[in-house]
Each structure stands twice: as structure tokens, then as C-alpha cells.
Amino acid sequence: MILAAGEGRRMRPLTDTTPKPLLPVRGKPLLAHHIERLREAGFTEFVVNAAHLAEQVAEFCGDGSRWGVHIQISRESVPLETAGGIIQALPHLGDAPFAVVNGDIFTDFPFKTLHKVGVGAGCGHLILVANPEHHPAGDFVLTGRRVHQPPSYKDPEEQALETLTFSGIAVYDPAFFAGAVPGKCPLKPLLDQAIAEGRLSGQYYGGVWSDVGTPERLAAING
């Protein structure tokens, strides 16, 4: 699943007329980069959610045949946030674990490795990256393959733990979202619950990755 429903408020005025995943990066829309690289990695069945300027996303994707894949569009009348968008799309995603990629990142992450990620029932697996300048506090801590909450620093031993940032690339078992109420729903509470219950694993990636969240960061990538 590629998440492409966000409004891209920080990218205005660019996103007033163009959905953020369709903004050009190095000669082609961000969404095209993801579809092409995921196809090369062996993914053939896609779900793309769309809300803001949804018709443009749907028209761009078509049925996926021009890339040799099959694409279904999950339309949202209003943006449902990350977990809400995934929950609405679950009927299209099947019973097996599936990959999720944020539509507004640029990366050379080797997506083919996601096929080898094993997640148990109700579990998830996150790809974590070094903290970018605009997010120095990070999101989580990784010890081995286990994802933890960032340190509170009340314990001196925790001060040595390095935080990392969630890349927006993940693998989830469908049951990870069991019990979540359909509708607008952020992902963070579900991740927090999974950490508390030992259901969230992860790995670090040190290659190219950028959150294309502002016109300045977009210009830097295209520079």
C-alpha cells in the first residue's frame, strides 16, 4: 500500500493544485518512483489511497497496467490519517502481511528485502533511519530487532541509547489493526500499543532517505 491521501499543508502553495505524491522529484512524480521500484522488487498488487485532489491520483495511477502491475484506489472523502487509511483499505490487502510506504518520501531502500520480513500474527515491522535535521529527537529506539519507546532519560543508562526516525516504510500483519475503529485514526497509538505488547520489530537503514515535507526539502533533492 502506498499512502497518498495527505493534504500536504506544509508544501503549500505547491500542493494547492498538485497532490504531494505527484510533485516531481528528479524528473518524475514521487509516486512513480515508488511504483517503479516496488515493481522491480517483485510487488505486483498495489493499493493507493487518495483524498486530497484524489482524481489526479486516480488518473495518474489508472489500473497500473502501464507499469505492469495492478493498482486499486482506496478513496477517502476526508483524509483518514495513516492508520485510518490502512484500515479502510484492508479488504483490498488480503490476509497475508503487506508492505506500506509513505507516498511523500524519497529513498533508495531495497524494497525486495521486505519480502523476507517475517511478522507474526498482529505484529508489525518498521524501517528506521537516522534522525534528519528537522526531527532531531527521533521516534523510537532499536535494540537488536526490537523497537522501544524513546528513553525518558530518568535512568542514566538510557542516556546512551540512540533514537531513530520511522522512515514511513513498514510491514504489517492485517491483525495489527484488529480492534481499531474505522474512520480517522492516527498510527502512533497503535505503534505504542504494539511496543507495549512486544509486537513491533524493526531494522535500521542507512542509505538515501528524505521526507519530502517542505518546498525547501523538495528543492534540495532536486538540486
XYZ file of N, CA, C and O in Angstrom, residues 3-200:
792
model
N 0.733 5.261 0.642
C -0.106 6.272 1.273
C 0.015 7.580 0.499
O 1.079 8.197 0.474
N -1.075 8.005 -0.124
C -1.034 9.188 -0.988
C -2.212 10.122 -0.743
O -2.601 10.880 -1.631
N -2.777 10.077 0.488
C -4.007 10.831 0.742
C -3.791 12.149 1.479
O -4.742 12.902 1.656
N -2.563 12.418 1.924
C -2.331 13.600 2.741
C -2.569 14.908 2.006
O -2.444 14.984 0.774
N -2.888 15.943 2.763
C -3.154 17.255 2.174
C -1.885 18.012 1.828
O -1.922 18.930 1.011
N -0.774 17.667 2.448
C 0.482 18.357 2.146
C 0.457 19.827 2.504
O 0.923 20.674 1.745
N -0.062 20.146 3.685
C -0.217 21.555 4.065
C 1.111 22.303 4.122
O 1.190 23.485 3.765
N 2.159 21.620 4.588
C 3.465 22.298 4.679
C 4.090 22.546 3.307
O 5.047 23.294 3.185
N 3.532 21.906 2.279
C 4.067 22.062 0.926
C 3.342 23.143 0.128
O 3.650 23.380 -1.033
N 2.357 23.785 0.738
C 1.647 24.846 0.024
C 2.608 25.994 -0.304
O 3.522 26.274 0.456
N 2.424 26.635 -1.462
C 1.280 26.526 -2.381
C 1.384 25.405 -3.417
O 0.481 25.251 -4.228
N 2.483 24.640 -3.411
C 2.658 23.603 -4.437
C 1.511 22.600 -4.428
O 1.070 22.129 -5.484
N 1.039 22.262 -3.226
C 0.003 21.237 -3.124
C -1.414 21.799 -3.225
O -2.382 21.053 -3.076
N -1.540 23.078 -3.497
C -2.878 23.623 -3.739
C -3.475 23.053 -5.021
O -4.696 22.914 -5.146
N -2.621 22.714 -5.969
C -3.098 22.218 -7.262
C -2.547 20.841 -7.622
O -3.019 20.228 -8.580
N -1.572 20.349 -6.849
C -0.963 19.051 -7.137
C -0.835 18.239 -5.857
O -0.288 18.742 -4.873
N -1.310 16.997 -5.822
C -1.114 16.167 -4.634
C 0.386 15.983 -4.366
O 1.173 15.855 -5.309
N 0.774 15.963 -3.107
C 2.193 15.874 -2.781
C 2.888 14.675 -3.436
O 4.000 14.824 -3.958
N 2.268 13.479 -3.466
C 2.951 12.351 -4.114
C 3.147 12.501 -5.617
O 3.873 11.713 -6.223
N 2.489 13.498 -6.223
C 2.676 13.721 -7.660
C 3.637 14.859 -7.958
O 3.887 15.170 -9.131
N 4.212 15.467 -6.926
C 5.221 16.500 -7.165
C 6.457 15.865 -7.799
O 6.856 14.758 -7.437
N 7.074 16.540 -8.770
C 8.210 15.940 -9.475
C 9.482 15.925 -8.649
O 9.863 16.927 -8.043
N 10.126 14.777 -8.617
C 11.430 14.604 -7.977
C 12.361 13.949 -8.992
O 12.085 12.861 -9.489
N 13.403 14.674 -9.355
C 14.394 14.159 -10.312
C 13.732 13.640 -11.576
O 14.032 12.550 -12.081
N 12.796 14.426 -12.081
C 12.234 14.158 -13.397
C 10.958 13.366 -13.459
O 10.402 13.181 -14.545
N 10.465 12.888 -12.316
C 9.206 12.143 -12.350
C 8.505 12.275 -11.007
O 9.139 12.580 -9.987
N 7.192 12.069 -10.964
C 6.463 12.192 -9.704
C 6.973 11.205 -8.653
O 7.397 10.086 -8.987
N 6.912 11.620 -7.401
C 7.326 10.739 -6.309
C 6.629 9.384 -6.404
O 7.240 8.337 -6.199
N 5.337 9.412 -6.693
C 4.567 8.174 -6.748
C 5.106 7.224 -7.809
O 5.119 6.000 -7.619
N 5.563 7.773 -8.924
C 6.131 6.928 -9.981
C 7.409 6.254 -9.501
O 7.664 5.081 -9.816
N 8.248 6.972 -8.758
C 9.456 6.357 -8.198
C 9.089 5.128 -7.384
O 9.712 4.059 -7.516
N 8.083 5.261 -6.510
C 7.703 4.142 -5.647
C 7.161 2.973 -6.455
O 7.552 1.821 -6.234
N 6.244 3.250 -7.365
C 5.640 2.163 -8.137
C 6.703 1.415 -8.927
O 6.742 0.175 -8.944
N 7.585 2.146 -9.587
C 8.614 1.503 -10.411
C 9.570 0.673 -9.571
O 9.912 -0.462 -9.931
N 10.002 1.228 -8.441
C 10.977 0.494 -7.627
C 10.326 -0.686 -6.912
O 10.961 -1.734 -6.736
N 9.085 -0.550 -6.502
C 8.392 -1.674 -5.883
C 8.122 -2.782 -6.911
O 8.246 -3.968 -6.603
N 7.787 -2.384 -8.130
C 7.601 -3.385 -9.188
C 8.906 -4.135 -9.438
O 8.920 -5.365 -9.560
N 10.008 -3.401 -9.524
C 11.312 -4.034 -9.720
C 11.665 -4.974 -8.572
O 12.413 -5.939 -8.758
N 11.098 -4.691 -7.381
C 11.353 -5.527 -6.207
C 10.408 -6.720 -6.124
O 10.452 -7.492 -5.166
N 9.516 -6.864 -7.125
C 8.649 -8.032 -7.174
C 7.238 -7.831 -6.667
O 6.467 -8.791 -6.580
N 6.865 -6.582 -6.359
C 5.489 -6.305 -5.942
C 4.638 -6.044 -7.183
O 5.018 -5.262 -8.043
N 3.488 -6.696 -7.250
C 2.622 -6.546 -8.430
C 1.207 -6.086 -8.091
O 0.488 -5.626 -8.971
N 0.795 -6.221 -6.846
C -0.543 -5.814 -6.412
C -0.416 -4.600 -5.495
O 0.223 -4.674 -4.435
N -1.033 -3.486 -5.878
C -0.908 -2.230 -5.141
C -2.276 -1.705 -4.725
O -3.260 -1.855 -5.458
N -2.295 -1.058 -3.582
C -3.426 -0.227 -3.176
C -2.856 1.160 -2.900
O -1.866 1.302 -2.179
N -3.459 2.171 -3.486
C -3.048 3.556 -3.264
C -4.256 4.312 -2.724
O -5.321 4.294 -3.347
N -4.104 4.934 -1.545
C -5.242 5.706 -1.042
C -5.161 7.142 -1.548
O -4.075 7.650 -1.861
N -6.303 7.782 -1.632
C -6.362 9.127 -2.202
C -7.492 9.897 -1.541
O -8.587 9.378 -1.364
N -7.212 11.148 -1.193
C -8.233 12.034 -0.622
C -8.075 13.430 -1.210
O -8.893 13.882 -1.997
N -6.978 14.107 -0.872
C -6.723 15.447 -1.409
C -6.435 15.356 -2.905
O -5.539 14.634 -3.334
N -7.237 16.054 -3.701
C -7.097 16.019 -5.162
C -7.061 14.570 -5.662
O -6.239 14.186 -6.499
N -8.001 13.787 -5.136
C -7.998 12.340 -5.384
C -8.093 11.984 -6.851
O -7.515 10.980 -7.292
N -8.810 12.791 -7.640
C -8.964 12.458 -9.051
C -7.622 12.455 -9.769
O -7.396 11.647 -10.679
N -6.733 13.362 -9.386
C -5.413 13.390 -10.012
C -4.621 12.120 -9.694
O -3.948 11.555 -10.569
N -4.714 11.679 -8.445
C -4.012 10.451 -8.057
C -4.580 9.266 -8.819
O -3.845 8.436 -9.366
N -5.914 9.187 -8.877
C -6.555 8.064 -9.557
C -6.233 8.059 -11.048
O -5.950 7.006 -11.640
N -6.258 9.241 -11.663
C -5.957 9.319 -13.100
C -4.512 8.941 -13.377
O -4.215 8.249 -14.358
N -3.600 9.398 -12.509
C -2.194 9.075 -12.711
C -1.950 7.574 -12.604
O -1.230 6.993 -13.426
N -2.565 6.942 -11.604
C -2.330 5.511 -11.385
C -3.028 4.645 -12.427
O -2.478 3.625 -12.872
N -4.236 5.047 -12.820
C -5.007 4.174 -13.695
C -5.199 2.825 -13.033
O -5.381 2.735 -11.817
N -5.121 1.768 -13.825
C -5.208 0.430 -13.241
C -3.835 -0.180 -13.014
O -3.720 -1.342 -12.617
N -2.788 0.614 -13.278
C -1.426 0.134 -13.058
C -0.811 -0.576 -14.241
O 0.376 -0.912 -14.220
N -1.595 -0.789 -15.298
C -1.111 -1.617 -16.402
C 0.099 -1.015 -17.110
O 0.919 -1.745 -17.670
N 0.229 0.309 -17.115
C 1.379 0.888 -17.824
C 2.686 0.562 -17.127
O 3.761 0.690 -17.720
N 2.609 0.144 -15.853
C 3.814 -0.322 -15.143
C 3.876 -1.841 -15.064
O 4.787 -2.399 -14.471
N 2.876 -2.510 -15.585
C 2.837 -3.959 -15.499
C 2.426 -4.460 -14.127
O 2.786 -5.574 -13.727
N 1.617 -3.648 -13.402
C 1.128 -4.046 -12.085
C -0.380 -3.797 -12.038
O -0.971 -3.262 -12.979
N -0.993 -4.181 -10.933
C -2.420 -3.920 -10.737
C -2.585 -2.968 -9.558
O -2.076 -3.227 -8.467
N -3.273 -1.846 -9.784
C -3.457 -0.831 -8.751
C -4.947 -0.647 -8.457
O -5.755 -0.485 -9.378
N -5.297 -0.674 -7.189
C -6.627 -0.310 -6.735
C -6.531 1.006 -5.959
O -5.587 1.207 -5.195
N -7.494 1.882 -6.154
C -7.522 3.162 -5.448
C -8.520 3.071 -4.297
O -9.675 2.685 -4.493
N -8.054 3.418 -3.106
C -8.917 3.478 -1.936
C -9.216 4.951 -1.673
O -8.375 5.692 -1.160
N -10.409 5.384 -2.042
C -10.774 6.806 -1.935
C -11.276 7.122 -0.528
O -12.033 6.354 0.059
N -10.852 8.284 -0.046
C -11.284 8.765 1.256
C -11.972 10.116 1.060
O -11.378 11.025 0.475
N -13.211 10.235 1.543
C -13.929 11.501 1.380
C -13.238 12.618 2.152
O -13.262 13.780 1.752
N -12.616 12.256 3.266
C -11.732 13.161 4.009
C -10.506 12.342 4.383
O -10.592 11.117 4.538
N -9.331 12.966 4.525
C -8.139 12.199 4.907
C -8.349 11.491 6.245
O -8.762 12.112 7.231
N -8.083 10.200 6.274
C -8.339 9.388 7.460
C -7.097 9.193 8.323
O -7.143 8.417 9.282
N -6.005 9.876 8.008
C -4.707 9.697 8.657
C -4.178 8.299 8.326
O -4.834 7.503 7.663
N -2.974 8.016 8.806
C -2.272 6.817 8.344
C -3.017 5.526 8.674
O -3.332 4.724 7.784
N -3.301 5.294 9.950
C -3.958 4.040 10.320
C -5.366 3.970 9.743
O -5.798 2.916 9.272
N -6.093 5.095 9.762
C -7.443 5.089 9.219
C -7.476 4.730 7.745
O -8.361 3.986 7.291
N -6.503 5.233 6.991
C -6.426 4.903 5.577
C -6.128 3.435 5.340
O -6.691 2.800 4.438
N -5.227 2.891 6.166
C -4.902 1.459 6.025
C -6.100 0.602 6.398
O -6.430 -0.373 5.705
N -6.776 0.967 7.491
C -7.934 0.190 7.942
C -9.011 0.157 6.867
O -9.596 -0.899 6.585
N -9.280 1.305 6.238
C -10.294 1.322 5.179
C -9.890 0.424 4.013
O -10.742 -0.194 3.367
N -8.583 0.341 3.746
C -8.102 -0.430 2.599
C -7.912 -1.915 2.896
O -7.630 -2.684 1.971
N -8.065 -2.339 4.137
C -7.797 -3.736 4.497
C -8.529 -4.751 3.619
O -7.936 -5.782 3.275
N -9.779 -4.509 3.215
C -10.441 -5.505 2.353
C -9.711 -5.747 1.037
O -9.889 -6.802 0.416
N -8.896 -4.780 0.596
C -8.153 -4.933 -0.652
C -6.758 -5.530 -0.440
O -6.078 -5.857 -1.418
N -6.351 -5.651 0.816
C -4.952 -6.001 1.098
C -4.735 -7.479 1.392
O -3.587 -7.910 1.529
N -5.796 -8.240 1.500
C -5.647 -9.675 1.670
C -5.382 -10.084 3.105
O -5.401 -9.270 4.037
N -5.088 -11.372 3.284
C -4.918 -11.947 4.618
C -3.464 -12.082 5.030
O -3.177 -12.408 6.183
N -2.549 -11.855 4.113
C -1.117 -12.018 4.410
C -0.520 -10.665 4.798
O -1.092 -9.604 4.520
N 0.652 -10.676 5.444
C 1.334 -9.407 5.743
C 1.560 -8.595 4.471
O 1.789 -9.149 3.395
N 1.497 -7.284 4.606
C 1.649 -6.395 3.452
C 2.586 -5.251 3.807
O 2.743 -4.867 4.963
N 3.217 -4.691 2.770
C 4.118 -3.554 2.941
C 3.343 -2.262 2.801
O 2.386 -2.172 2.031
N 3.773 -1.245 3.551
C 3.199 0.096 3.455
C 4.340 1.088 3.250
O 5.365 1.006 3.936
N 4.164 2.006 2.300
C 5.190 3.014 2.006
C 4.527 4.385 1.960
O 3.534 4.565 1.248
N 5.066 5.325 2.708
C 4.571 6.699 2.617
C 4.841 7.256 1.229
O 5.963 7.136 0.711
N 3.838 7.897 0.651
C 3.991 8.432 -0.700
C 4.813 9.693 -0.786
O 5.127 10.153 -1.888
N 5.192 10.265 0.365
C 5.923 11.538 0.344
C 7.355 11.410 0.843
O 7.914 12.355 1.394
N 7.953 10.232 0.659
C 9.372 10.078 0.963
C 10.125 9.761 -0.319
O 9.551 9.272 -1.291
N 11.422 10.056 -0.301
C 12.293 9.685 -1.421
C 13.410 8.839 -0.837
O 14.074 9.244 0.122
N 13.626 7.650 -1.408
C 14.581 6.721 -0.815
C 15.086 5.729 -1.852
O 14.431 5.489 -2.869
N 16.250 5.160 -1.556
C 16.746 4.053 -2.377
C 16.689 2.739 -1.595
O 17.396 1.788 -1.905
N 15.846 2.692 -0.579
C 15.704 1.478 0.223
C 15.422 0.274 -0.676
O 14.592 0.359 -1.592
N 16.096 -0.860 -0.443
C 15.877 -2.057 -1.272
C 14.577 -2.758 -0.893
O 14.527 -3.612 -0.014
N 13.509 -2.395 -1.573
C 12.195 -2.905 -1.219
C 12.099 -4.429 -1.310
O 11.249 -5.033 -0.653
N 12.948 -5.050 -2.109
C 12.876 -6.516 -2.231
C 13.134 -7.207 -0.902
O 12.680 -8.341 -0.688
N 13.846 -6.535 0.008
C 14.117 -7.157 1.309
C 12.854 -7.279 2.154
O 12.823 -8.073 3.101
N 11.814 -6.526 1.819
C 10.583 -6.604 2.599
C 9.909 -7.960 2.442
O 9.147 -8.386 3.313
N 10.174 -8.643 1.321
C 9.597 -9.970 1.129
C 10.091 -10.954 2.185
O 9.423 -11.947 2.477
N 11.277 -10.697 2.730
C 11.892 -11.620 3.683
C 11.565 -11.283 5.134
O 11.984 -11.991 6.044
N 10.848 -10.178 5.342
C 10.489 -9.785 6.707
C 9.382 -10.698 7.217
O 8.313 -10.790 6.616
N 9.651 -11.365 8.297
C 8.636 -12.229 8.887
C 7.960 -11.534 10.059
O 8.617 -11.139 11.016
N 6.663 -11.355 9.969
C 5.914 -10.774 11.087
C 4.853 -11.769 11.528
O 4.184 -12.384 10.698
N 4.726 -11.944 12.837
C 3.734 -12.856 13.367
C 2.352 -12.241 13.364
O 2.149 -11.084 12.974
N 1.381 -13.003 13.815
C 0.001 -12.524 13.870
C -0.088 -11.277 14.740
O 0.396 -11.253 15.869
N -0.671 -10.229 14.191
C -0.857 -8.998 14.937
C 0.390 -8.157 15.103
O 0.379 -7.187 15.856
N 1.446 -8.486 14.370
C 2.724 -7.799 14.539
C 3.022 -6.836 13.388
O 2.411 -6.895 12.326
N 4.000 -5.969 13.618
C 4.464 -5.036 12.604
C 5.973 -4.945 12.624
O 6.631 -5.348 13.593
N 6.536 -4.423 11.537
C 7.988 -4.286 11.389
C 8.266 -2.941 10.732
O 7.749 -2.662 9.641
N 9.069 -2.095 11.374
C 9.351 -0.751 10.888
C 10.768 -0.639 10.354
O 11.698 -1.231 10.908
N 10.934 0.161 9.310
C 12.257 0.548 8.834
C 12.576 1.902 9.469
O 11.816 2.857 9.316
N 13.691 1.974 10.170
C 14.095 3.182 10.881
C 15.343 3.773 10.242
O 16.190 3.041 9.709
N 15.461 5.086 10.305
C 16.589 5.798 9.695
C 17.164 6.782 10.707
O 16.565 7.069 11.752
N 18.346 7.318 10.381
C 18.956 8.334 11.231
C 18.057 9.562 11.292
O 17.370 9.899 10.325
N 18.080 10.241 12.423
C 17.208 11.407 12.594
C 17.628 12.538 11.654
O 18.781 12.971 11.680
N 16.704 13.033 10.833
C 17.025 14.177 9.968
C 17.101 15.457 10.795
O 16.664 15.498 11.953
N 17.628 16.507 10.193
C 17.802 17.766 10.909
C 16.484 18.314 11.437
O 16.444 18.930 12.505
N 15.408 18.111 10.685
C 14.128 18.672 11.097
C 13.413 17.822 12.143
O 12.349 18.200 12.620
N 13.989 16.679 12.507
C 13.369 15.799 13.513
C 14.463 15.191 14.403
O 14.645 13.979 14.437
N 15.209 16.019 15.111
C 16.387 15.541 15.840
C 16.062 14.617 17.010
O 16.922 13.822 17.420
N 14.855 14.693 17.558
C 14.526 13.871 18.720
C 14.225 12.427 18.350
O 14.268 11.539 19.209
N 13.939 12.165 17.085
C 13.639 10.808 16.656
C 12.289 10.318 17.138
O 11.509 11.060 17.738
N 12.018 9.039 16.886
C 10.737 8.436 17.238
C 10.874 7.258 18.199
O 10.119 7.133 19.154
N 11.840 6.376 17.902
C 11.946 5.134 18.644
C 13.416 4.769 18.864
O 14.321 5.375 18.304
N 13.599 3.729 19.681
C 14.922 3.146 19.914
C 14.892 1.709 19.403
O 13.877 1.012 19.547
N 15.974 1.280 18.802
C 16.072 -0.077 18.268
C 17.173 -0.830 19.009
O 18.321 -0.391 19.041
N 16.826 -1.944 19.622
C 17.818 -2.821 20.248
C 17.675 -4.193 19.601
O 16.657 -4.861 19.788
N 18.681 -4.582 18.823
C 18.536 -5.784 18.017
C 17.457 -5.536 16.983
O 17.550 -4.604 16.193
N 16.407 -6.337 17.007
C 15.275 -6.143 16.094
C 14.028 -5.680 16.852
O 12.947 -5.640 16.278
N 14.199 -5.316 18.094
C 13.054 -4.907 18.914
C 12.949 -3.380 18.955
O 13.927 -2.677 19.205
N 11.751 -2.860 18.686
C 11.503 -1.421 18.740
C 10.998 -1.050 20.131
O 10.122 -1.713 20.685
N 11.581 0.018 20.682
C 11.195 0.503 22.000
C 10.822 1.978 21.915
O 11.180 2.673 20.965
N 10.176 2.449 22.963
C 9.901 3.868 23.080
C 11.207 4.623 23.307
O 12.172 4.079 23.826
N 11.264 5.905 22.924
C 12.477 6.687 23.180
C 12.725 6.800 24.676
O 11.796 6.747 25.480
N 13.982 6.936 25.080
C 14.306 6.965 26.508
C 13.728 8.190 27.199
O 13.610 9.262 26.620
N 13.409 8.012 28.452
C 12.909 9.117 29.260
C 14.058 9.928 29.852
O 13.873 11.048 30.307
N 15.245 9.317 29.863
C 16.455 9.930 30.422
C 16.402 10.077 31.937
O 17.260 10.709 32.530
N 15.391 9.470 32.577
C 15.393 9.431 34.029
C 16.424 8.429 34.531
O 16.971 8.571 35.621
N 16.676 7.420 33.732
C 17.676 6.410 34.054
C 18.968 6.770 33.324
O 18.984 6.860 32.097
N 20.089 6.972 34.040
C 21.359 7.339 33.382
C 21.777 6.367 32.292
O 22.391 6.759 31.299
N 21.434 5.082 32.454
C 21.827 4.098 31.444
C 21.103 4.342 30.123
O 21.601 3.993 29.056
N 19.909 4.953 30.178
C 19.149 5.207 28.962
C 19.752 6.321 28.118
O 19.468 6.430 26.936
N 20.584 7.148 28.738
C 21.119 8.293 28.026
C 22.022 7.877 26.869
O 22.258 8.649 25.946
N 22.524 6.650 26.909
C 23.399 6.166 25.840
C 22.609 5.611 24.662
O 23.188 5.327 23.613
N 21.304 5.462 24.817
C 20.501 4.899 23.745
C 20.236 5.952 22.674
O 19.850 7.068 22.966
N 20.444 5.553 21.430
C 20.268 6.466 20.299
C 18.871 6.313 19.711
O 18.432 5.201 19.425
N 18.190 7.427 19.537
C 16.879 7.359 18.910
C 17.024 7.357 17.391
O 18.014 7.832 16.836
N 16.001 6.804 16.738
C 15.941 6.754 15.283
C 14.559 7.235 14.837
O 13.623 7.307 15.619
N 14.446 7.537 13.559
C 13.204 8.059 12.992
C 12.513 6.992 12.138
O 13.173 6.286 11.366
N 11.213 6.879 12.293
C 10.426 5.967 11.461
C 10.430 6.486 10.034
O 10.073 7.625 9.766
N 10.821 5.642 9.102
C 11.006 6.055 7.710
C 9.713 6.192 6.929
O 9.698 6.781 5.845
N 8.628 5.615 7.445
C 7.396 5.550 6.654
C 7.313 4.295 5.807
O 6.416 4.165 4.978
N 8.251 3.361 6.021
C 8.242 2.062 5.340
C 8.028 0.997 6.406
O 8.723 0.992 7.427
N 7.081 0.106 6.182
C 6.764 -0.888 7.203
C 6.112 -2.110 6.575
O 5.676 -2.083 5.424
N 6.060 -3.178 7.366
C 5.307 -4.383 7.013
C 4.375 -4.677 8.186
O 4.800 -4.633 9.347
N 3.116 -4.938 7.891
C 2.142 -5.221 8.940
C 1.379 -6.507 8.631
O 1.039 -6.775 7.474
N 1.089 -7.270 9.670
C 0.100 -8.323 9.560
C -1.269 -7.657 9.652
O -1.447 -6.712 10.431
N -2.262 -8.084 8.876
C -3.567 -7.424 8.930
C -4.148 -7.318 10.337
O -4.800 -6.332 10.678
N -3.870 -8.317 11.183
C -4.413 -8.307 12.542
C -3.775 -7.238 13.419
O -4.246 -7.005 14.533
N -2.723 -6.597 12.926
C -2.130 -5.475 13.660
C -3.191 -4.404 13.911
O -3.139 -3.683 14.917
N -4.160 -4.304 13.007
C -5.191 -3.262 13.086
C -6.500 -3.777 13.666
O -7.506 -3.061 13.645
N -6.494 -5.006 14.190
C -7.705 -5.572 14.778
C -8.148 -4.724 15.971
O -7.335 -4.320 16.808
N -9.420 -4.456 16.022
C -9.954 -3.692 17.145
C -9.949 -2.195 16.940
O -10.592 -1.463 17.699
N -9.217 -1.724 15.949
C -9.205 -0.287 15.666
C -10.528 0.113 15.018
O -11.057 -0.600 14.164
N -11.051 1.247 15.420
C -12.339 1.705 14.912
C -12.147 2.377 13.558
O -11.295 3.258 13.413
N -12.899 1.987 12.533
C -12.790 2.639 11.229
C -13.078 4.129 11.327
O -13.849 4.575 12.170
N -12.454 4.880 10.453
C -12.593 6.330 10.465
C -11.230 6.977 10.652
O -10.192 6.327 10.486
N -11.219 8.228 10.989
C -9.965 8.953 11.156
C -9.178 8.376 12.323
O -9.681 8.325 13.449
N -7.964 7.928 12.052
C -7.200 7.220 13.081
C -5.706 7.384 12.824
O -5.202 6.951 11.786
N -4.965 7.985 13.750
C -3.513 8.098 13.589
C -2.834 6.760 13.872
O -3.395 5.884 14.549
N -1.634 6.600 13.374
C -0.901 5.349 13.548
C -0.190 5.251 14.892
O -0.042 4.166 15.446
N 0.272 6.385 15.420
C 1.131 6.357 16.608
C 0.530 5.578 17.784
O 1.240 4.770 18.407
N -0.748 5.758 18.144
C -1.270 4.978 19.266
C -1.200 3.464 19.042
O -0.976 2.707 19.995
N -1.383 3.028 17.798
C -1.295 1.595 17.515
C 0.140 1.102 17.634
O 0.391 -0.010 18.108
N 1.103 1.934 17.215
C 2.503 1.565 17.373
C 2.869 1.501 18.854
O 3.577 0.581 19.287
N 2.392 2.474 19.625
C 2.681 2.486 21.059
C 2.134 1.234 21.742
O 2.807 0.630 22.591
N 0.928 0.851 21.375
C 0.333 -0.344 21.962
C 1.117 -1.592 21.571
O 1.356 -2.482 22.401
N 1.542 -1.655 20.302
C 2.310 -2.810 19.842
C 3.655 -2.903 20.558
O 4.129 -4.000 20.883
N 4.297 -1.762 20.816
C 5.554 -1.768 21.555
C 5.322 -2.310 22.960
O 6.089 -3.152 23.463
N 4.272 -1.832 23.614
C 3.975 -2.268 24.976
C 3.711 -3.767 25.042
O 4.006 -4.411 26.065
N 3.191 -4.322 23.963
C 2.846 -5.747 23.937
C 3.902 -6.591 23.242
O 3.697 -7.792 23.031
N 5.035 -5.981 22.872
C 6.120 -6.728 22.250
C 5.813 -7.214 20.857
O 6.353 -8.240 20.414
N 4.982 -6.453 20.103
C 4.565 -6.892 18.768
C 5.192 -6.066 17.654
O 4.748 -6.138 16.507
N 6.228 -5.268 17.960
C 6.802 -4.386 16.947
C 8.308 -4.611 16.833
O 9.062 -4.392 17.787
